[in-house]
mmCIF file of C-alpha atoms in Angstrom:
data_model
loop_
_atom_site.group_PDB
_atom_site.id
_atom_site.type_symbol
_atom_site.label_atom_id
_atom_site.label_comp_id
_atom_site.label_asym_id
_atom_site.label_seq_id
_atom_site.Cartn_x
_atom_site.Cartn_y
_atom_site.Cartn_z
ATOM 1 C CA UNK A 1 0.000 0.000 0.000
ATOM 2 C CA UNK A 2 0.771 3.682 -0.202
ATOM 3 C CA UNK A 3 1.674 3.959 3.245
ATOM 4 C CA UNK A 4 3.723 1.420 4.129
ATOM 5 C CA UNK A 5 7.710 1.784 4.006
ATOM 6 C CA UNK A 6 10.287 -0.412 3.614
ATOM 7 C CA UNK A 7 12.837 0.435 6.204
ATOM 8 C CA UNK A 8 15.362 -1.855 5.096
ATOM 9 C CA UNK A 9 15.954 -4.880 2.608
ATOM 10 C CA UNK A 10 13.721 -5.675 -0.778
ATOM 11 C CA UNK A 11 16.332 -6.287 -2.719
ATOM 12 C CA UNK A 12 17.881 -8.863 -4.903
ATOM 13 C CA UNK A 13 21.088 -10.526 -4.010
ATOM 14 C CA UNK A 14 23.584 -11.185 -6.718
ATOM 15 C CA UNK A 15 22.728 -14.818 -5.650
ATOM 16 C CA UNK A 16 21.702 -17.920 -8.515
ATOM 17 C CA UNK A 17 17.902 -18.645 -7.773
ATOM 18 C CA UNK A 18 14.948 -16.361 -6.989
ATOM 19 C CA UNK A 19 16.013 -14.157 -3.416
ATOM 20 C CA UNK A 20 14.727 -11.245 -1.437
ATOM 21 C CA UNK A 21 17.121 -9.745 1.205
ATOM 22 C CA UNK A 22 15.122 -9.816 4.648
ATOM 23 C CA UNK A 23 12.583 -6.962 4.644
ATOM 24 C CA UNK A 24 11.021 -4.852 7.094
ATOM 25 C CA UNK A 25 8.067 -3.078 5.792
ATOM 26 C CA UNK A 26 6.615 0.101 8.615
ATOM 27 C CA UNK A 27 3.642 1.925 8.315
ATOM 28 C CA UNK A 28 0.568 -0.584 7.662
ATOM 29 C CA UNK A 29 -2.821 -0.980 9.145
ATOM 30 C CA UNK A 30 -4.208 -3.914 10.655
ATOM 31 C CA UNK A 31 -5.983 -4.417 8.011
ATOM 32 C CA UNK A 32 -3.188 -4.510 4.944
ATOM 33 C CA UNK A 33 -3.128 -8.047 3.419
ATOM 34 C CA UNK A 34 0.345 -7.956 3.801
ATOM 35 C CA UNK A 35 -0.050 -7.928 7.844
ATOM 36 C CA UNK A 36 -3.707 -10.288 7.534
ATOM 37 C CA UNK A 37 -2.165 -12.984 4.482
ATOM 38 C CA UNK A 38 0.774 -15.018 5.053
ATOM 39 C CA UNK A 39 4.045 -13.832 3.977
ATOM 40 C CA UNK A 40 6.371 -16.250 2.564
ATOM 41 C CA UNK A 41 10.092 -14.795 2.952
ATOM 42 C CA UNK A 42 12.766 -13.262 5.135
ATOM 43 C CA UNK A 43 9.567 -10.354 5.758
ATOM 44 C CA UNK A 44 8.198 -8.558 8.857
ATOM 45 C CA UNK A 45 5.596 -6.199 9.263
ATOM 46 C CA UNK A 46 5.896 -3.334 11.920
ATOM 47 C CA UNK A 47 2.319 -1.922 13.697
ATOM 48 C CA UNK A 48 2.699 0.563 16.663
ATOM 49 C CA UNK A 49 0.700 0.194 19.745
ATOM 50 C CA UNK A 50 0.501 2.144 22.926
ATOM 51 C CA UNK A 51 -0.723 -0.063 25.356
ATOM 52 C CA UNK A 52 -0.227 -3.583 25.930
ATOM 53 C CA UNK A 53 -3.961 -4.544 25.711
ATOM 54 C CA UNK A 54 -3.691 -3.487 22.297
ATOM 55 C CA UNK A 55 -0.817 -5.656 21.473
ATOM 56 C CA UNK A 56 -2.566 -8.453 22.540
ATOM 57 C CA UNK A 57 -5.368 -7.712 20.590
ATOM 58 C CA UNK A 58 -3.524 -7.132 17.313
ATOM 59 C CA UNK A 59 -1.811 -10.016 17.837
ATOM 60 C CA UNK A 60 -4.701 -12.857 18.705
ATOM 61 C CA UNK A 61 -6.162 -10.783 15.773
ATOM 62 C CA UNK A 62 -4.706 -12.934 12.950
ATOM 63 C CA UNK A 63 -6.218 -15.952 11.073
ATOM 64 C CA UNK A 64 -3.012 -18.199 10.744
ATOM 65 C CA UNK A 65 -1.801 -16.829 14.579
ATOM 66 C CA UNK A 66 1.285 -15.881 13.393
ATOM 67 C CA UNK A 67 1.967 -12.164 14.298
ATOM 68 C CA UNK A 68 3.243 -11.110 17.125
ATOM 69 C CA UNK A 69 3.998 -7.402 18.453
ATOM 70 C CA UNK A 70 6.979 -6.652 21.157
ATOM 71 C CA UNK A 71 7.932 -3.266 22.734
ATOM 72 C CA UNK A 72 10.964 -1.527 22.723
ATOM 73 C CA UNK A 73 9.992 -0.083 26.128
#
């Protein structure tokens, strides 16, 4: 989407075969695909949250169950 950015990685190593450096991608909404979907690569997604009630919710928010959000804190 529009609003997300790539903070680092998306690129293609000067590697034989089909690679992606690891990515972070900042910036999304819960509800991006990219952050909903399965992501199949070196990827993570970055969401803020200020409290950790929201975390948890964001988190157990996720058909497969596979997100997760941490604090810096």
């Amino acid at each position: 989407p529009s609003h997300a950015e790539v903070v680092t990685g998306a690129g293609r190593p000067d590697l034989p075969g089909f690679w992606i450096t690891p990515t972070v991608i900042a910036g999304l909404d819960r509800s991006d695909e990219i952050v909903r979907e399965e992501v199949f690569g070196p990827v993570v997604t970055v969401q803020r949250f200020t409290e950790e009630a929201h975390a948890l919710e964001m988190a157990n928010d996720s058909r497969y169950g596979r997100g997760y959000e941490a604090s810096a804190e």
